[in-house]
XYZ file of C-alpha atoms in Angstrom:
515
model
C -26.708 -6.936 -15.494
C -30.310 -6.314 -14.482
C -31.385 -2.786 -15.299
C -32.985 -2.209 -11.895
C -29.776 -2.900 -9.987
C -27.429 -0.086 -9.098
C -24.126 -0.260 -10.945
C -21.102 0.792 -8.895
C -17.638 1.755 -10.141
C -14.769 1.921 -7.660
C -11.582 3.974 -7.700
C -9.284 2.748 -4.904
C -6.312 4.966 -4.035
C -3.460 4.574 -1.573
C -1.829 1.593 0.105
C -2.604 -2.110 0.392
C -4.423 -1.492 3.684
C -6.777 0.849 1.836
C -7.215 -1.784 -0.862
C -8.484 -4.266 1.739
C -11.042 -1.653 2.838
C -12.182 -1.370 -0.783
C -12.524 -5.149 -0.977
C -14.743 -5.134 2.129
C -16.933 -2.366 0.697
C -17.388 -4.298 -2.549
C -18.205 -7.448 -0.604
C -20.974 -5.559 1.207
C -22.349 -4.119 -2.043
C -22.620 -7.523 -3.685
C -24.730 -8.719 -0.749
C -27.231 -5.898 -1.309
C -28.362 -6.392 -4.895
C -25.787 -4.105 -6.423
C -23.514 -4.903 -9.343
C -20.005 -3.732 -10.199
C -18.607 -2.223 -13.355
C -15.046 -1.394 -14.299
C -16.214 1.493 -16.478
C -16.972 4.727 -14.561
C -18.996 5.929 -17.551
C -21.350 2.982 -17.114
C -21.920 3.465 -13.382
C -24.869 4.838 -11.459
C -22.521 5.519 -8.554
C -18.817 6.341 -8.529
C -17.180 5.320 -5.242
C -13.765 6.868 -4.490
C -11.686 5.400 -1.657
C -9.165 8.085 -0.751
C -5.720 8.296 0.839
C -4.494 11.152 3.031
C -1.151 9.854 4.334
C 1.173 12.387 2.673
C 0.598 15.558 0.667
C 1.007 13.921 -2.735
C -1.532 11.207 -1.846
C -3.960 13.823 -0.572
C -3.557 15.873 -3.746
C -4.158 12.791 -5.891
C -7.358 12.030 -3.984
C -8.645 15.587 -4.365
C -7.749 15.619 -8.065
C -9.692 12.396 -8.697
C -12.713 13.753 -6.795
C -12.736 17.055 -8.666
C -12.368 15.300 -12.012
C -15.359 13.111 -11.160
C -17.347 16.199 -10.162
C -16.746 17.811 -13.560
C -18.685 14.975 -15.161
C -21.826 16.108 -13.313
C -21.744 19.845 -14.059
C -22.440 21.824 -17.214
C -19.396 23.910 -18.076
C -19.306 27.695 -18.249
C -20.083 27.633 -21.979
C -23.298 25.694 -21.485
C -21.943 22.365 -22.731
C -23.921 19.525 -21.193
C -22.133 17.403 -18.592
C -21.445 13.749 -19.331
C -23.178 12.150 -16.333
C -25.319 14.582 -14.344
C -27.262 11.673 -12.839
C -24.209 9.834 -11.486
C -23.920 9.906 -7.683
C -20.455 10.274 -6.157
C -19.510 8.802 -2.787
C -16.157 9.554 -1.164
C -14.788 7.264 1.528
C -11.537 6.497 3.314
C -8.902 8.642 4.961
C -9.815 12.022 3.446
C -13.369 12.310 4.873
C -12.198 10.626 8.060
C -9.589 13.342 8.489
C -11.583 16.382 7.315
C -15.261 15.627 8.067
C -16.135 19.250 8.867
C -14.519 20.774 5.783
C -15.273 18.544 2.809
C -19.059 19.037 2.363
C -18.621 22.796 1.955
C -15.601 22.412 -0.319
C -17.104 19.669 -2.499
C -20.852 20.286 -3.040
C -20.823 17.897 -6.000
C -20.292 14.936 -3.660
C -23.475 13.139 -2.593
C -22.148 11.288 0.461
C -19.011 10.944 2.548
C -18.173 7.975 4.744
C -15.274 7.207 7.076
C -13.126 4.157 7.715
C -15.619 2.652 10.182
C -18.501 2.623 7.705
C -17.248 0.007 5.245
C -20.141 -2.390 5.786
C -22.639 0.494 5.818
C -21.732 1.382 2.235
C -24.915 -0.053 0.606
C -27.238 2.088 2.709
C -25.062 5.196 2.308
C -24.895 4.674 -1.465
C -28.669 4.420 -1.758
C -28.944 7.683 0.168
C -26.423 9.261 -2.208
C -28.477 8.174 -5.239
C -31.585 9.727 -3.691
C -29.729 12.947 -2.965
C -28.471 13.108 -6.567
C -32.051 12.650 -7.824
C -33.263 15.554 -5.677
C -30.394 17.769 -6.837
C -31.273 17.114 -10.496
C -34.957 17.895 -9.845
C -34.072 21.228 -8.263
C -31.706 22.075 -11.108
C -34.436 21.380 -13.668
C -37.025 23.383 -11.756
C -34.649 26.285 -11.153
C -32.227 26.600 -14.093
C -30.944 29.888 -12.664
C -28.576 28.971 -9.789
C -29.248 32.321 -8.102
C -32.930 31.540 -7.703
C -32.400 27.915 -6.730
C -33.223 26.833 -3.146
C -30.395 25.319 -1.079
C -29.450 21.877 -2.325
C -30.007 18.939 0.043
C -26.867 18.430 2.136
C -24.538 15.540 1.431
C -24.475 12.875 4.085
C -21.315 12.802 6.206
C -21.031 9.610 8.240
C -17.800 9.379 10.196
C -16.943 7.835 13.553
C -14.707 10.386 15.231
C -12.577 7.702 16.898
C -12.566 4.607 14.654
C -13.128 1.198 16.236
C -13.993 -1.025 13.248
C -12.066 -4.190 12.487
C -13.277 -6.837 10.041
C -13.408 -10.591 10.656
C -12.978 -13.733 8.570
C -16.772 -13.805 8.150
C -16.851 -10.311 6.640
C -17.819 -10.409 2.967
C -14.861 -9.372 0.833
C -14.289 -9.248 -2.911
C -10.540 -9.539 -3.413
C -9.094 -7.185 -6.019
C -5.659 -8.791 -6.124
C -4.891 -11.637 -8.546
C -5.850 -15.061 -7.237
C -2.248 -16.036 -6.478
C -1.625 -13.459 -3.738
C -3.670 -11.797 -1.038
C -3.291 -8.990 1.477
C -4.383 -10.131 4.931
C -4.930 -7.237 7.319
C -4.111 -8.410 10.855
C -4.786 -5.161 12.696
C -6.036 -1.623 12.299
C -4.933 1.756 13.659
C -1.637 2.784 15.234
C -0.322 3.605 18.723
C 2.895 5.333 17.662
C 3.424 9.050 18.131
C 5.622 9.859 15.132
C 5.603 13.636 14.830
C 5.072 13.604 11.042
C 2.182 11.139 10.843
C -1.582 11.646 11.136
C -2.504 7.948 10.907
C -3.346 7.508 14.639
C -5.777 10.433 14.341
C -7.261 9.036 11.132
C -7.385 5.327 11.938
C -7.542 5.276 15.742
C -5.630 3.164 18.254
C -4.124 -0.176 17.278
C -6.566 -3.062 17.487
C -5.545 -6.606 16.595
C -7.669 -9.322 15.110
C -7.738 -12.611 17.005
C -5.226 -15.205 15.689
C -7.953 -17.780 15.012
C -9.821 -15.282 12.865
C -6.702 -14.457 10.833
C -5.876 -18.136 10.381
C -9.405 -18.845 9.129
C -9.019 -16.150 6.474
C -5.566 -17.442 5.518
C -6.867 -21.017 5.138
C -9.662 -19.817 2.858
C -7.169 -17.948 0.654
C -4.842 -20.951 0.413
C -7.770 -23.234 -0.432
C -8.650 -20.809 -3.234
C -5.184 -21.152 -4.786
C -3.301 -18.318 -3.063
C 0.495 -18.683 -3.277
C 1.489 -15.624 -1.254
C -0.120 -14.194 1.872
C 1.045 -10.705 2.790
C 0.343 -9.865 6.428
C -0.295 -6.138 6.752
C -1.283 -3.500 9.298
C 0.065 -0.103 10.230
C 2.726 -1.915 12.295
C 2.630 -5.698 11.984
C 5.420 -6.115 14.558
C 3.141 -4.530 17.218
C 0.462 -7.135 16.541
C -1.196 -8.679 19.593
C 0.139 -6.345 22.276
C -3.379 -5.015 22.892
C -4.756 -8.567 23.063
C -2.246 -9.468 25.770
C -3.097 -6.358 27.770
C -6.792 -7.232 27.583
C -5.982 -10.872 28.421
C -7.501 -12.102 25.158
C -4.283 -13.775 24.067
C -1.849 -15.916 26.009
C 1.399 -16.581 24.194
C 4.776 -17.663 25.446
C 6.437 -15.821 22.576
C 6.035 -12.412 20.953
C 2.501 -12.235 19.427
C 3.762 -11.230 15.966
C 6.191 -14.161 16.031
C 3.384 -16.422 17.247
C 1.127 -15.363 14.374
C 3.848 -15.708 11.742
C 4.619 -19.190 13.056
C 0.952 -20.219 12.998
C 0.313 -18.946 9.467
C 3.531 -20.578 8.232
C 2.386 -23.901 9.707
C -0.777 -24.025 7.577
C -0.893 -26.744 4.943
C -0.118 -25.812 1.371
C 2.641 -24.515 -0.881
C 2.773 -20.767 -0.315
C 4.851 -17.845 0.899
C 3.949 -15.666 3.864
C 5.364 -12.147 3.954
C 5.394 -9.670 6.860
C 5.023 -6.048 5.731
C 5.204 -2.694 7.570
C 7.203 -3.466 10.726
C 8.661 -0.993 13.227
C 12.262 -1.257 14.530
C 11.090 -0.797 18.125
C 9.170 -4.096 18.142
C 11.511 -6.608 16.527
C 12.354 -9.361 18.988
C 14.698 -12.352 18.993
C 11.620 -14.575 18.736
C 10.350 -12.861 15.593
C 13.781 -13.104 13.987
C 14.012 -16.784 14.907
C 10.592 -17.646 13.465
C 11.387 -15.877 10.204
C 14.762 -17.628 10.000
C 13.411 -21.131 10.674
C 10.080 -21.100 8.855
C 10.283 -22.571 5.376
C 7.258 -20.611 4.160
C 8.100 -17.236 5.720
C 10.060 -15.339 3.080
C 13.358 -13.897 4.294
C 12.197 -10.350 3.726
C 12.239 -7.600 6.333
C 10.200 -4.467 5.619
C 11.332 -1.976 8.273
C 10.847 1.759 7.593
C 13.600 3.607 9.504
C 12.830 7.173 8.285
C 16.305 8.508 9.231
C 19.437 7.614 11.182
C 20.792 10.841 12.680
C 19.905 11.048 16.412
C 18.583 14.614 16.160
C 16.297 13.662 13.281
C 15.056 10.509 15.003
C 14.197 12.522 18.101
C 12.400 15.241 16.137
C 10.484 12.593 14.198
C 9.318 10.967 17.420
C 10.949 7.654 16.566
C 11.426 5.472 19.620
C 14.459 3.541 18.374
C 17.864 5.258 18.746
C 20.650 4.943 16.186
C 22.691 2.452 18.210
C 19.706 0.122 18.594
C 18.867 0.359 14.877
C 22.389 -0.623 13.882
C 22.459 -3.502 16.357
C 19.086 -4.764 15.109
C 20.185 -4.723 11.464
C 23.365 -6.625 12.359
C 21.354 -9.222 14.271
C 18.814 -9.696 11.470
C 21.549 -10.248 8.892
C 23.454 -12.609 11.163
C 20.484 -14.782 12.094
C 18.568 -14.743 8.781
C 21.096 -15.637 6.082
C 20.237 -14.232 2.678
C 17.653 -11.816 4.085
C 16.376 -8.967 1.928
C 15.942 -5.741 3.888
C 13.652 -3.021 2.617
C 13.464 0.373 4.317
C 12.047 3.846 3.768
C 13.470 7.293 4.513
C 12.117 10.840 4.740
C 14.363 13.606 3.421
C 13.944 17.318 4.091
C 12.303 16.909 7.495
C 12.249 20.181 9.504
C 15.685 20.791 10.977
C 17.541 18.465 8.599
C 20.876 20.121 7.900
C 23.313 19.092 5.197
C 25.348 17.378 7.923
C 22.368 15.362 9.111
C 21.468 14.406 5.548
C 25.056 13.347 4.852
C 24.902 11.015 7.856
C 21.893 9.362 6.195
C 23.807 9.024 2.921
C 26.766 7.483 4.768
C 24.407 5.080 6.543
C 22.835 3.907 3.265
C 26.262 3.512 1.683
C 27.430 1.460 4.663
C 24.334 -0.745 5.074
C 23.796 -1.453 1.366
C 20.098 -2.198 1.686
C 18.612 -4.244 -1.126
C 15.472 -2.082 -1.289
C 15.088 1.593 -0.390
C 12.104 3.861 -0.797
C 12.254 7.578 -0.017
C 10.051 10.628 -0.180
C 10.346 14.299 0.637
C 8.717 15.540 3.811
C 5.356 17.280 3.491
C 3.674 18.957 6.456
C 0.499 17.237 7.641
C -2.126 19.364 9.331
C -2.589 18.516 12.991
C 0.810 16.842 13.463
C 3.596 18.115 15.711
C 6.022 18.322 12.806
C 3.732 20.718 10.915
C 4.559 23.530 13.353
C 8.259 22.786 13.774
C 10.907 25.331 12.884
C 13.726 24.642 10.459
C 11.697 24.217 7.269
C 13.817 22.871 4.416
C 13.266 24.561 0.999
C 11.471 22.400 -1.578
C 14.347 22.631 -4.049
C 16.757 21.344 -1.388
C 14.395 18.474 -0.542
C 14.212 17.401 -4.181
C 17.991 17.565 -4.625
C 18.537 15.453 -1.529
C 16.001 12.903 -2.711
C 17.748 12.674 -6.084
C 21.141 12.201 -4.413
C 19.835 9.481 -2.111
C 18.094 7.538 -4.864
C 21.080 7.876 -7.192
C 23.244 6.306 -4.488
C 20.728 3.514 -3.930
C 20.422 2.871 -7.672
C 24.159 2.185 -7.874
C 24.021 -0.078 -4.808
C 21.048 -1.952 -6.239
C 22.719 -2.443 -9.620
C 25.808 -3.922 -7.976
C 23.647 -6.383 -6.030
C 21.608 -7.239 -9.101
C 24.772 -8.059 -11.047
C 25.753 -10.528 -8.319
C 22.524 -12.441 -9.040
C 23.426 -13.242 -12.667
C 23.883 -16.973 -13.128
C 22.032 -17.859 -9.930
C 18.857 -19.894 -9.678
C 15.902 -18.676 -7.661
C 12.276 -19.469 -7.018
C 9.794 -16.942 -8.379
C 6.049 -16.496 -8.335
C 4.867 -16.079 -11.922
C 2.203 -13.398 -12.256
C 1.266 -12.692 -15.890
C 2.582 -12.020 -19.392
C 4.245 -8.656 -19.924
C 1.895 -6.067 -21.426
C 2.452 -3.831 -24.417
C 2.161 -0.814 -22.147
C 5.027 -2.102 -20.003
C 7.205 -2.607 -23.055
C 6.298 0.833 -24.336
C 7.015 2.235 -20.891
C 10.623 1.154 -21.330
C 10.641 2.936 -24.676
C 9.381 6.205 -23.155
C 11.951 6.066 -20.380
C 14.909 5.312 -22.594
C 14.049 6.617 -26.024
C 14.513 3.250 -27.731
C 11.824 0.726 -28.438
C 11.504 -1.857 -25.672
C 15.032 -1.291 -24.436
C 16.629 -0.333 -21.158
C 20.117 -0.078 -19.708
C 21.389 -3.326 -18.254
C 24.075 -4.455 -15.846
C 27.033 -3.271 -17.908
C 25.393 -0.246 -19.476
C 24.272 -2.332 -22.440
C 20.836 -1.908 -23.952
C 18.572 -4.794 -22.981
C 15.487 -5.677 -24.945
C 12.114 -6.635 -23.509
C 9.520 -8.151 -25.811
C 6.241 -10.009 -25.644
C 7.936 -13.333 -24.832
C 8.576 -12.180 -21.258
C 6.418 -12.840 -18.222
C 6.308 -10.772 -15.045
C 7.330 -12.624 -11.887
C 8.544 -11.830 -8.377
C 11.178 -13.419 -6.188
C 10.940 -13.829 -2.430
C 12.777 -10.519 -2.113
C 10.155 -8.600 -4.101
C 6.935 -7.468 -2.434
C 3.954 -6.669 -4.678
C 3.723 -3.165 -6.137
C 6.692 -1.623 -4.317
C 9.735 -3.667 -5.363
C 11.380 -4.794 -8.573
C 10.381 -7.627 -10.864
C 11.845 -10.698 -12.460
C 11.137 -10.764 -16.195
C 11.184 -14.406 -17.281
C 11.376 -15.405 -20.936
C 9.204 -18.184 -22.372
C 7.297 -19.231 -19.266
C 5.126 -22.360 -19.618
C 1.558 -21.057 -19.624
C 0.445 -23.488 -16.933
C 2.819 -21.761 -14.511
C 0.779 -18.541 -14.401
C -0.004 -17.839 -10.743
C 2.383 -20.544 -9.574
C 5.991 -21.009 -8.535
C 8.781 -21.567 -11.038
C 12.497 -22.055 -10.717
C 14.437 -19.688 -12.975
C 18.038 -18.871 -13.826
C 19.017 -15.194 -13.845
C 20.545 -14.172 -17.180
C 20.894 -10.400 -16.862
C 19.691 -7.424 -14.875
C 18.644 -3.794 -14.732
C 19.044 -1.457 -11.773
C 16.005 -2.848 -9.973
C 14.816 -5.782 -12.104
C 16.191 -9.166 -13.105
C 15.936 -10.981 -16.431
C 15.697 -14.759 -16.323
C 14.713 -17.969 -18.100
C 13.142 -21.162 -16.771
C 15.616 -23.503 -15.069
C 15.063 -27.092 -13.961
C 11.468 -27.838 -12.896
C 10.696 -27.472 -9.202
C 10.880 -30.684 -7.251
C 7.589 -32.054 -6.043
C 7.095 -31.705 -2.293
């Protein structure tokens, strides 16, 4: 690294959509004579891309920012700070949501930027470095903070109503492994869920043109990508704005059209549709997923609740009867489909009766994948001022009950996979930390409870892989023993030998047939 080039370290928090934003920022930095480092201690600038979707994500973002700020300041005992010269830039959902509050609350930050300013990052970072230099000069000239003149203000650059959307020509440094890529097909959201601040943070839904998305997909496939994950705040709403503005003419549902087009690209890869909404599933989308060889039979459809009162209070547009009918239709028309959903427990007004209806629904539907979280009030949303607050202890108990039920359902389904052969995408060898993580969780070295309550052993001979029913980061894994090294980042046929509640154990089966 040349000494005269700014070194940037990135901390990216939050979801896959936020990760794509980080990739775009890094792409812009590399075009402006800046270099990257994985070590925050070695950086001239620490860039923190924040999340503000739920309370826990917001708290994590604030914690990371405050921890970074400590590195700049001398402590109360006069101990010198580690990196007083390091500039800190905060971007993403947190400054986008609280642009008026953060500069006063976080004087240690040198610049804030919103979700529209991704490609402006180089110029904002240089301004942050200059601000940090001026702050240090003032601190040296005036060691007594009481006699020190006001510090130069941090730059806050936020578009109040975001409009940005990247293109296939936008520079982007992908942070995912080479074998899979997140492809953001749209930005923003038009839904009015009472608990969610995303429309206020990210703006109205705006779709990328199909040709632009296909160009990006082709480039990823050419670079060796084996899985393309289509993402946006609601991928099933894709293209509706383009039709209204007469920028897209399609005889079928735009999301179905896009899935069909991506699936038709040349190459051996999977395409996965993430973050769909039950209100926008159509017969055409179901049909494309069912018939496309490359579209994985995986439906990610956050439902949030099932009781009619809760759905109404949450501002969900899809009533219970329609949800049930949709799930029946998906299972009927897409044989072997994996359905993943998400629920909120402890929403204002949720009684024990309403929660029990959710438990009964999960028991009846037997989803393969379920995520859940306790409700946390988000400033500026309709739900934040609703009556019927559920005590935190009750929320946690309900979450435990729901996930205990789902764990038992998952284990039963995992047991049914033993002896079967499936196609997996091999990712990497298992790490020592992952093996030790099993030890911490279970109190025995490298061991975990298996399908019959037996202790299963994981060791360094295992590789981490994913089946078509496992999305990156959020779902379970397939741990495959003795994988041929040349299969890293590629597909492999395996035979399932055992299971845990959410993971499978397997070994290589017959080689995949050449296509």
